[in-house]
Short mmCIF file of C-alpha atoms in Angstrom, two decimals:
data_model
loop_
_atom_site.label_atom_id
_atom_site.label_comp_id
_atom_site.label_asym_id
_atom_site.label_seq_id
_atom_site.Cartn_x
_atom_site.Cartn_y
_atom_site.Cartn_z
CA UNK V 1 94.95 82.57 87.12
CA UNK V 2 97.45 80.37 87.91
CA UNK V 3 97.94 76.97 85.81
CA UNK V 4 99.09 74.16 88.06
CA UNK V 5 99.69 70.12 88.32
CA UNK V 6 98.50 67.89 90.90
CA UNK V 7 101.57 68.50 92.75
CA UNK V 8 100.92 72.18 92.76
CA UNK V 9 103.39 72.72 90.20
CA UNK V 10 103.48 75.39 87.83
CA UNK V 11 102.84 74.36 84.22
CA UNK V 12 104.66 77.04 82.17
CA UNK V 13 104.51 77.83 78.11
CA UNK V 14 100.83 76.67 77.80
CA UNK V 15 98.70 78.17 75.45
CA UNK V 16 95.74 79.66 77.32
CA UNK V 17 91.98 80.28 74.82
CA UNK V 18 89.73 82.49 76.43
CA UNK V 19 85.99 82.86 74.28
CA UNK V 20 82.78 84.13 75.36
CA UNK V 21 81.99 87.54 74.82
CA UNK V 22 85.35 88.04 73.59
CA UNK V 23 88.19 86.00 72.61
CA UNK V 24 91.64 85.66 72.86
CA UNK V 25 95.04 83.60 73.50
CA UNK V 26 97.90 83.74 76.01
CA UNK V 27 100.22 81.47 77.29
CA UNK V 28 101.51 80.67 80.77
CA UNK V 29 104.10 82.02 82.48
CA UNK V 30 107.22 80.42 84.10
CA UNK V 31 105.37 80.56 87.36
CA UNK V 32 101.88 79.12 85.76
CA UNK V 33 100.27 82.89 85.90
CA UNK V 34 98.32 83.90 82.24
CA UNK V 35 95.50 86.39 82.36
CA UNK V 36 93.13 87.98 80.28
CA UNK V 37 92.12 91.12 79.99
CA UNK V 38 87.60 91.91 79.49
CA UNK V 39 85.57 94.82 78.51
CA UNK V 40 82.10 93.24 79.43
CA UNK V 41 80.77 91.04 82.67
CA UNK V 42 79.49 87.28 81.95
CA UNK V 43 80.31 83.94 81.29
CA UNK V 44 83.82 83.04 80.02
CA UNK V 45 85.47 79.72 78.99
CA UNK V 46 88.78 79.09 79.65
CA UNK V 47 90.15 76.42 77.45
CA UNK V 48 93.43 74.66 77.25
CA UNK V 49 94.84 71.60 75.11
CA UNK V 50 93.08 68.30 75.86
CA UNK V 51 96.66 66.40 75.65
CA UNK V 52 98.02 68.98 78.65
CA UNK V 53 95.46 68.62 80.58
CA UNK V 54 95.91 64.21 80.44
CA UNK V 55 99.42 64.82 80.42
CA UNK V 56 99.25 66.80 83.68
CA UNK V 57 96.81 64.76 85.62
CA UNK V 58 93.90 67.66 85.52
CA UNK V 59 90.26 65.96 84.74
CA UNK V 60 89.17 68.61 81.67
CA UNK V 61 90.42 70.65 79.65
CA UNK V 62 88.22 73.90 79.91
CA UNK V 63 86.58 75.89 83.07
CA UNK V 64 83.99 78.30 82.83
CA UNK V 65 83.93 81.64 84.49
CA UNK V 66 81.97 84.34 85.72
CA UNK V 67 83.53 87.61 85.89
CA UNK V 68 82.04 90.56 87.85
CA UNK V 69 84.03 93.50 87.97
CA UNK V 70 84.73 96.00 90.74
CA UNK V 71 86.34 99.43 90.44
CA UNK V 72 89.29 97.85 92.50
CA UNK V 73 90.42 96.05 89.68
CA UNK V 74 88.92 98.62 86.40
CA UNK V 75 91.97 100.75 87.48
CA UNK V 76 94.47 98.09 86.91
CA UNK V 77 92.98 96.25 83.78
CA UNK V 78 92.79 92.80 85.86
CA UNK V 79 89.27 90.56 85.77
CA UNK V 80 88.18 89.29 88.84
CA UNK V 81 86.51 85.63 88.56
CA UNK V 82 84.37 85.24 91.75
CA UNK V 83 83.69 81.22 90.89
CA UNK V 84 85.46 78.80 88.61
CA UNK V 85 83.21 75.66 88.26
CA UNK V 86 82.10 73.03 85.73
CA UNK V 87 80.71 73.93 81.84
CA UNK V 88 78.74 70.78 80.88
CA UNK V 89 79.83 68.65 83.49
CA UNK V 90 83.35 69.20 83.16
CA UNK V 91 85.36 69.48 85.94
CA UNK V 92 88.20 72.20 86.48
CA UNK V 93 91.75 72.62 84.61
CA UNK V 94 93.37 73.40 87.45
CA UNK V 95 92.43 77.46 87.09
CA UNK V 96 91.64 79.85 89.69
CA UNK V 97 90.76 83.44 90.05
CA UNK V 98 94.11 85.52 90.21
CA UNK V 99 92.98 88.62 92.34
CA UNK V 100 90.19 89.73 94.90
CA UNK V 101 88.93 93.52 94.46
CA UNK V 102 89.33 95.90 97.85
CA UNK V 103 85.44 95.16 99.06
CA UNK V 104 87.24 91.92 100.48
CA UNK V 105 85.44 89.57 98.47
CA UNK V 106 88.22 86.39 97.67
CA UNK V 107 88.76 86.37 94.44
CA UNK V 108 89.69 82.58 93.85
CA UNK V 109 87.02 80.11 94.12
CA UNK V 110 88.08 77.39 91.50
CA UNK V 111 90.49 74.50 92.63
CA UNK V 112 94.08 73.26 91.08
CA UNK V 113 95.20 69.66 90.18
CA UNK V 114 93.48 66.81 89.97
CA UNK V 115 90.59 68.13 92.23
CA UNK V 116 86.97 67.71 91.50
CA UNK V 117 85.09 70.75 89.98
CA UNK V 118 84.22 73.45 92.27
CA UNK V 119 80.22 75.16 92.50
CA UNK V 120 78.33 76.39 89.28
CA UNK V 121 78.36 80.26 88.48
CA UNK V 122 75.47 81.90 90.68
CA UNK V 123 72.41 82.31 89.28
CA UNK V 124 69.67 84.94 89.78
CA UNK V 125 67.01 81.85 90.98
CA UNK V 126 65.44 81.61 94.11
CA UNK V 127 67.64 78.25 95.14
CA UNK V 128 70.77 80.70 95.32
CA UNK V 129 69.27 83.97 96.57
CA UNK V 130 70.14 82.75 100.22
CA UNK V 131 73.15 80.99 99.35
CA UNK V 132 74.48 84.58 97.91
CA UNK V 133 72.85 86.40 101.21
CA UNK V 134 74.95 84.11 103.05
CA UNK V 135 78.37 84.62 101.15
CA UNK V 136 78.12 88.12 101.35
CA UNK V 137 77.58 88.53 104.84
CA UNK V 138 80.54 86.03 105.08
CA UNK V 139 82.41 88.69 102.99
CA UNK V 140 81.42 91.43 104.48
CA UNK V 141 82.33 89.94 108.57
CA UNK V 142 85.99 89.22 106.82
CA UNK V 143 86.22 92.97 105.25
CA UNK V 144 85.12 94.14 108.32
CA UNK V 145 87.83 92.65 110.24
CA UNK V 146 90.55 93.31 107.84
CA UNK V 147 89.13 97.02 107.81
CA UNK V 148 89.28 96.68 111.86
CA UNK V 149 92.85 96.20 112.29
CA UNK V 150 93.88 98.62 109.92
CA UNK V 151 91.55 101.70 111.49
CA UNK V 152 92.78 100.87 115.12
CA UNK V 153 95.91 101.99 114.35
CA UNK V 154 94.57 105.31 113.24
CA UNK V 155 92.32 105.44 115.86
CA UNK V 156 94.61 105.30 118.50
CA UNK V 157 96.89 107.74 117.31
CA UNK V 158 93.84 110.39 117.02
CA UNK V 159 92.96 109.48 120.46
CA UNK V 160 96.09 110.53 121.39
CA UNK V 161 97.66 113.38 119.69
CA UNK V 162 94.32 114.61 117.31
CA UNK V 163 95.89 113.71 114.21
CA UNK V 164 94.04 112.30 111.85
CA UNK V 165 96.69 110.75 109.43
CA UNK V 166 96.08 110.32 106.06
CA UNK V 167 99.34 108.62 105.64
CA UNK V 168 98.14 105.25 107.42
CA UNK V 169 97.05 103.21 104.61
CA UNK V 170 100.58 103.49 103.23
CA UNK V 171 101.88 101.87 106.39
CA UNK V 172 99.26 99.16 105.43
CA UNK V 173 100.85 99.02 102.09
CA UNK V 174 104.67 99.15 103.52
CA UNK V 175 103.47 95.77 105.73
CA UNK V 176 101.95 93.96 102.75
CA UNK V 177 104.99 95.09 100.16
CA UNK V 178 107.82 94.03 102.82
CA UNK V 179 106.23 90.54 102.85
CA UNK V 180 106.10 90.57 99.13
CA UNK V 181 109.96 90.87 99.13
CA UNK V 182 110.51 88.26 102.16
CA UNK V 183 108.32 85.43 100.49
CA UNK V 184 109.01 85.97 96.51
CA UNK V 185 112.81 87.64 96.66
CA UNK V 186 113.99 86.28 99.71
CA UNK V 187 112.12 83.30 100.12
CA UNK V 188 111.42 83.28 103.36
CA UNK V 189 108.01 81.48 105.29
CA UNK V 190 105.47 83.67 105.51
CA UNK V 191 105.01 83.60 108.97
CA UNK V 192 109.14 84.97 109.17
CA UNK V 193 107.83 87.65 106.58
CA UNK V 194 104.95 88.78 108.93
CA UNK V 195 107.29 89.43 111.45
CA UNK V 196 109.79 91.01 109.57
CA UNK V 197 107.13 93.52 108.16
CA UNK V 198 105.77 94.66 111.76
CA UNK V 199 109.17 95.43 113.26
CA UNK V 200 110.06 97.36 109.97
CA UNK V 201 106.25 99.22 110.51
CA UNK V 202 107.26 99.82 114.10
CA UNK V 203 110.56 101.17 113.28
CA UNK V 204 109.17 103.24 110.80
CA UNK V 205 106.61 104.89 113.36
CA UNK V 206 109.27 105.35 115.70
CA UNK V 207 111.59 107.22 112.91
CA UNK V 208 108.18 109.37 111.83
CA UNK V 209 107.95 110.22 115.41
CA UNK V 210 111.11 111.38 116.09
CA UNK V 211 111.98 113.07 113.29
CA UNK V 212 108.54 114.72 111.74
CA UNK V 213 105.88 114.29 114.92
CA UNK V 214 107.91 114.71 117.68
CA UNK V 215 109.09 118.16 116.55
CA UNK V 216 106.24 119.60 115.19
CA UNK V 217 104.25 118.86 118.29
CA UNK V 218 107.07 120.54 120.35
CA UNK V 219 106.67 123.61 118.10
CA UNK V 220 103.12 123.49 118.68
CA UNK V 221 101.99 123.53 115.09
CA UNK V 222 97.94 122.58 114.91
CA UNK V 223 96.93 119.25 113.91
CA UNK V 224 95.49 120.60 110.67
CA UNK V 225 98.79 121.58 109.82
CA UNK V 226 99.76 118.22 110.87
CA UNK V 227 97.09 117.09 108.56
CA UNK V 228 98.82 118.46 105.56
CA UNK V 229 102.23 116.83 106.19
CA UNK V 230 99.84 113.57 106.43
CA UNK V 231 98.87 113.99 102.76
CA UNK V 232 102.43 114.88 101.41
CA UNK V 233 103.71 112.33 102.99
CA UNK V 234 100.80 109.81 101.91
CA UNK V 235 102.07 111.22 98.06
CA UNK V 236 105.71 110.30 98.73
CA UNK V 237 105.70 107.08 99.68
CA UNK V 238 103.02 106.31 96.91
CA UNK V 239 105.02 107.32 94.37
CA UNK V 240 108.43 105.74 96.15
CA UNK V 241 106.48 102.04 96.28
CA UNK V 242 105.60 102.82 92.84
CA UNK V 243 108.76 103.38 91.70
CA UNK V 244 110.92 100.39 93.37
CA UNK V 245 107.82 97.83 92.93
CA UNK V 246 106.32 98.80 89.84
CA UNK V 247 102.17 99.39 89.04
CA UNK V 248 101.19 95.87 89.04
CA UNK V 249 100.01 93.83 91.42
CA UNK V 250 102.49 92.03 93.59
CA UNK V 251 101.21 88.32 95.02
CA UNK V 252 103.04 87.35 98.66
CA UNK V 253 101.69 83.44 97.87
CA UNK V 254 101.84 81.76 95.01
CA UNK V 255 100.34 78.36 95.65
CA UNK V 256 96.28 78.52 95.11
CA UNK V 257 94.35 77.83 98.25
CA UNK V 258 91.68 74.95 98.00
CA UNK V 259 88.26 75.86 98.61
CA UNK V 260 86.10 74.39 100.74
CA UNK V 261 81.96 74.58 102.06
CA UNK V 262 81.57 75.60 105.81
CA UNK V 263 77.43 75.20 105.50
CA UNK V 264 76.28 77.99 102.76
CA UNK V 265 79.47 79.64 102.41
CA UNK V 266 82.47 78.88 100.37
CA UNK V 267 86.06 79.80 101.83
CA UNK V 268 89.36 79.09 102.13
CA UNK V 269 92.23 78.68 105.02
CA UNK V 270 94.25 81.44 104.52
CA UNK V 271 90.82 83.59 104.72
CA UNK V 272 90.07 81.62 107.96
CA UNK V 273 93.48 82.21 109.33
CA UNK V 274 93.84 85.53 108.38
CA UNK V 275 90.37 86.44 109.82
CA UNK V 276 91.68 84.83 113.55
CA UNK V 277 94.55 86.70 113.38
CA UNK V 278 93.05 89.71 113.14
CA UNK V 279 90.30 89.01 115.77
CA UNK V 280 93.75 88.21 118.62
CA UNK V 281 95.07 91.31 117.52
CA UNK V 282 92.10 93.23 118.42
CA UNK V 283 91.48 91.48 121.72
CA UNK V 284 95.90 92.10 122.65
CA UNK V 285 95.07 95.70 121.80
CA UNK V 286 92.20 96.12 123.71
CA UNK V 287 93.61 93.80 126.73
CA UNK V 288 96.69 96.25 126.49
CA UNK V 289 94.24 99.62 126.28
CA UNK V 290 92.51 97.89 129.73
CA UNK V 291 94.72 95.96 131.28
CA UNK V 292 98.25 96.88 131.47
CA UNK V 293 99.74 100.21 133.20
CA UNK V 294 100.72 102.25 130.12
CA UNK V 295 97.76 101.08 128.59
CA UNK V 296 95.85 102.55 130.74
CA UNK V 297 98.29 106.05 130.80
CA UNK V 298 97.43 105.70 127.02
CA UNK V 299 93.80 106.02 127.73
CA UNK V 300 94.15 109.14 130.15
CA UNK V 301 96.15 110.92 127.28
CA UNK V 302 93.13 109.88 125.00
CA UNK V 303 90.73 111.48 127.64
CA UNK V 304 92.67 114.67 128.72
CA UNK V 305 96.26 115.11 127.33
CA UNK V 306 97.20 118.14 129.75
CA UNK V 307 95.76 116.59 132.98
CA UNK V 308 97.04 113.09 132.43
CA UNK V 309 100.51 114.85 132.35
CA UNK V 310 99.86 116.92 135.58
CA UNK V 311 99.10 113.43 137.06
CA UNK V 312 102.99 112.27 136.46
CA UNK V 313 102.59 110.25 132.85
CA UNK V 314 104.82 111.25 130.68
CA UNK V 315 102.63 112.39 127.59
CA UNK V 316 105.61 112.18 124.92
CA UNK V 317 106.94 108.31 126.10
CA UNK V 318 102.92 107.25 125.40
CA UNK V 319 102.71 109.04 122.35
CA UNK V 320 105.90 107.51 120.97
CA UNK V 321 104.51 103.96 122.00
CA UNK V 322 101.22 104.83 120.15
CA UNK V 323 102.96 105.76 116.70
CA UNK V 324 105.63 102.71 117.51
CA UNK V 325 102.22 100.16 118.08
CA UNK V 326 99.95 101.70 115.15
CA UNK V 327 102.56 101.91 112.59
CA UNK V 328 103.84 97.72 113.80
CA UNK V 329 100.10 96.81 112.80
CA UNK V 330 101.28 96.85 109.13
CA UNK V 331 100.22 93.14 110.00
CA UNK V 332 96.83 94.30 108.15
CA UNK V 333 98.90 94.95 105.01
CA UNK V 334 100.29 91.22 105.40
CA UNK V 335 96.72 89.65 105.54
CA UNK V 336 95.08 91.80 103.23
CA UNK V 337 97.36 91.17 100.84
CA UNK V 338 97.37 87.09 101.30
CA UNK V 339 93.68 87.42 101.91
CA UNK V 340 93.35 89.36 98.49
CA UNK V 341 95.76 87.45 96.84
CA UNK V 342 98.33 90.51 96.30
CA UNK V 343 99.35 94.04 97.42
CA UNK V 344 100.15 96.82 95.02
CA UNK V 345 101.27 100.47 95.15
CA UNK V 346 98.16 101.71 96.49
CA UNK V 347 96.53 99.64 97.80
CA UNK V 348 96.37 101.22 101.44
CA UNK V 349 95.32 104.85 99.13
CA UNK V 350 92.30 102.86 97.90
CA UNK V 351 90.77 101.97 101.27
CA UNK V 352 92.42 105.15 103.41
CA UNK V 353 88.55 106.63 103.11
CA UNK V 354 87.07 103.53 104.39
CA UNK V 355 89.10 103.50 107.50
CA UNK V 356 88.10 107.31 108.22
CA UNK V 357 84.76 106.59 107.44
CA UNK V 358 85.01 103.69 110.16
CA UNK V 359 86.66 105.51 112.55
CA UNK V 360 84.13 108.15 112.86
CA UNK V 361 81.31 105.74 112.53
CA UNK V 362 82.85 104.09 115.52
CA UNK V 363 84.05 106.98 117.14
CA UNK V 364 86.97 108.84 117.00
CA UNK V 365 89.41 107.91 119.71
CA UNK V 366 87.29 105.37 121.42
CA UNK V 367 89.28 101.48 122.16
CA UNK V 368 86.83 99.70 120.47
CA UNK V 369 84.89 102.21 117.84
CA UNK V 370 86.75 101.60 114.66
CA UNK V 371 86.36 98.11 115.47
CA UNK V 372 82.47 98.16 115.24
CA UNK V 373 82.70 100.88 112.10
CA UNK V 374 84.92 98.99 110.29
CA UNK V 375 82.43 95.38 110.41
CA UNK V 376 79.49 98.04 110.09
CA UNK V 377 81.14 99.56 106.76
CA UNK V 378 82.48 95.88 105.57
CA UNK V 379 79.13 94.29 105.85
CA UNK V 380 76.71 97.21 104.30
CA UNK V 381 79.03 97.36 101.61
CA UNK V 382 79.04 93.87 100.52
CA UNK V 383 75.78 93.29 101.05
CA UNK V 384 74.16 96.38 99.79
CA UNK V 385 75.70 94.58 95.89
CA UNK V 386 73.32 92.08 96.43
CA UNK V 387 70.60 95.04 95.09
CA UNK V 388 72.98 98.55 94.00
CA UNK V 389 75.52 97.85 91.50
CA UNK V 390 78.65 96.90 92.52
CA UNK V 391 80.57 100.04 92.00
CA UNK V 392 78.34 101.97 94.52
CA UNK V 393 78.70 99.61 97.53
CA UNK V 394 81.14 102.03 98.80
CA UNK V 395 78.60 104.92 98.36
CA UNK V 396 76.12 102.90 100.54
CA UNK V 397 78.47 102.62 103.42
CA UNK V 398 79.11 106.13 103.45
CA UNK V 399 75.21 107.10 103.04
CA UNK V 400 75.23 104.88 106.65
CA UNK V 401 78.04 106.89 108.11
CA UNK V 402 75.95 109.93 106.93
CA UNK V 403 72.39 108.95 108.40
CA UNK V 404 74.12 107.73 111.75
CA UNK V 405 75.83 111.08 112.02
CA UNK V 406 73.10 112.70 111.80
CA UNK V 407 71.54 111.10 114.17
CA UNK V 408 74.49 110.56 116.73
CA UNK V 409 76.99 113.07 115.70
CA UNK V 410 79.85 111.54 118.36
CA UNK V 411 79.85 107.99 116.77
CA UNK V 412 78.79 104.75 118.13
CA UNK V 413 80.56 105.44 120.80
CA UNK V 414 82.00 108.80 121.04
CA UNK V 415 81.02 110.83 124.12
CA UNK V 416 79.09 113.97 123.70
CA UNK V 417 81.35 116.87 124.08
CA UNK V 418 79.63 120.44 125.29
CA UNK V 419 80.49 123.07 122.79
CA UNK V 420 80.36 126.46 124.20
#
């Protein structure tokens, strides 16, 4: 978490007590940031000095916790605490959840300063049941969106060339890391950082197509080949983030958002404004797809690659643009990571499945299929931990992809394609 003021200043060199199931001490950073490291779920207290807490304006002293973990997180040793709210009647001590798992459930509930205390842990009673129904499917509409904007990308370079590239999710990672370095190294707004990581996504698509795509397409090697390079080249630039930014998680905000009740749900701004973002990018892409002139050249190259150039497009320009526009949506990386409160090495690696798994749901190479997988795969996944544990959401969404394949092999809204 992150120990603030009522000013939103960091309180450093405070000596954090966790107890509960298991015990321990830390103290805070320079930047406010302790953490604790826990074997087992449940209820934690979070304690620090009664004379801090009057000294710095915060109304208690302790905060307790419930922690639920998710295999996001196991891998890097780092709790999650889904709600921060009052133990006895106590309000908060200015604590909040430090990181959100890759379902897309927001880690921080719990409020800094002087605020009043935040909600109660959930409990398994029937006076929460549709509270947590409700939160969920909140969740899982967010996830879904996030999940969106990353898988169009994808989707419309399959469309185009038949590539299916495993290397996307770093470009999601490249956007999120490049706004880490803006906001914490070069201190730049965030908003300047968001732009600053799409043009350096779209200039790396256009290098990737010049110098790898470009020529392997000219030399007619098969897309499985392709495929292959995909992968390597997934490996490299894992490895490369993890060797100039380290394995830990990397924040692109410090400041901890306030929470706030919209009906049933809790949320916060930057999950609000992250969540529009992604909704205008879809709409510009699919306006562009529909709309404009090389959108539409981009969807006759989707349809039939060899007539559309007998028809005067020129195949390699749109192809270029495609790489140029799906690798510039490292915008996803960006939100994810403020939405998640940080971006790490592989973070894009993590979710890479997820986005082929939407994809295909939706369709591969249709405008608007990944679109439609991706809130299909966000929402059965959160929701489905309302009754699986949470470890196996993912294996629910994929038992969906499974069943509707079977059913309608072509996606959502994939065409059926005679064989033979």
């Amino acid at each position: 978490g992150i120990l603030q003021d009522a000013d939103k200043k960091p309180i450093a060199d405070v000596t954090i007590t966790l107890s509960g199931k298991a015990t321990a001490e830390t103290k805070t950073a320079a930047d406010g940031k302790w953490a604790f490291s826990v074997a087992d779920d449940g209820d934690y207290t979070v304690t620090i000095d009664a004379s801090v807490a009057k000294e710095h304006g915060l109304k208690a002293s302790s905060a307790t916790v419930t922690i639920r973990k998710a295999s996001f997180d196991k891998q890097r040793g780092v709790v999650r605490f889904d709600q921060a709210g009052d133990s006895a009647g106590s309000g908060t001590s200015g604590t909040s959840g430090s990181s959100g798992s890759a379902n897309g459930t927001k880690g921080a509930t719990g409020t800094s300063g002087s605020t009043a205390a935040t909600q109660s842990p959930v409990k398994k009673d029937g006076s929460n049941v549709g509270k947590r129904i409700w939160q969920q499917l909140y969740s899982g509409i967010i996830f879904g969106l996030m999940l969106g904007l990353m898988s169009v990308g994808m989707n419309l370079v399959y469309g185009t060339t038949g590539l299916q590239s495993f290397s996307h999710g770093e470009q999601v990672t490249l956007g999120g890391l490049m706004a880490y370095v803006d906001t914490q190294m070069l201190h730049m707004p965030l908003i300047a950082s968001a732009i600053f990581a799409i043009v350096i996504g779209a200039l790396t698509g256009f290098i990737q197509n010049e110098i790898v795509w470009g020529p392997l397409r000219r030399r007619h090697v098969g897309t499985m080949q392709q495929m292959i390079v995909t992968i390597g080249l997934s490996m490299a630039l894992q490895y490369t983030f993890q060797f100039f930014f380290g394995g830990d998680i990397k924040g692109i905000v410090k400041s901890v958002p306030g929470s706030f009740q919209l009906g049933p749900i809790t949320t916060d701004m930057p999950t609000l404004v992250s969540a529009l973002i992604a909704i205008c990018v879809i709409v510009g892409v699919t306006l562009f797809l529909y709309k404009t002139r090389l959108g539409r050249a981009t969807r006759a190259v989707s349809d039939n690659a060899a007539l559309a150039a007998a028809s005067g497009i020129n195949v390699d320009q749109v192809v270029r643009v495609v790489w140029i526009l799906s690798c510039a949506m490292a915008l996803s990386g960006v939100l994810l990571g403020v939405y998640l409160n940080g971006i790490s090495w592989n973070t894009g690696a993590t979710l890479i499945l997820l986005m082929f798994a939407a994809v295909t749901l939706g369709g591969l190479g249709t405008a608007n299929g990944a679109l439609i997988g991706s809130l299909v795969i966000g929402i059965v996944a959160d929701m489905s931990s309302l009754v699986i544990p949470n470890d196996m959401r993912y294996a629910s969404a994929l038992a969906i992809l499974i069943i509707v394949l079977l059913v309608r092999p072509q996606g959502i809204f994939g065409k059926q394609q005679r064989v033979g």
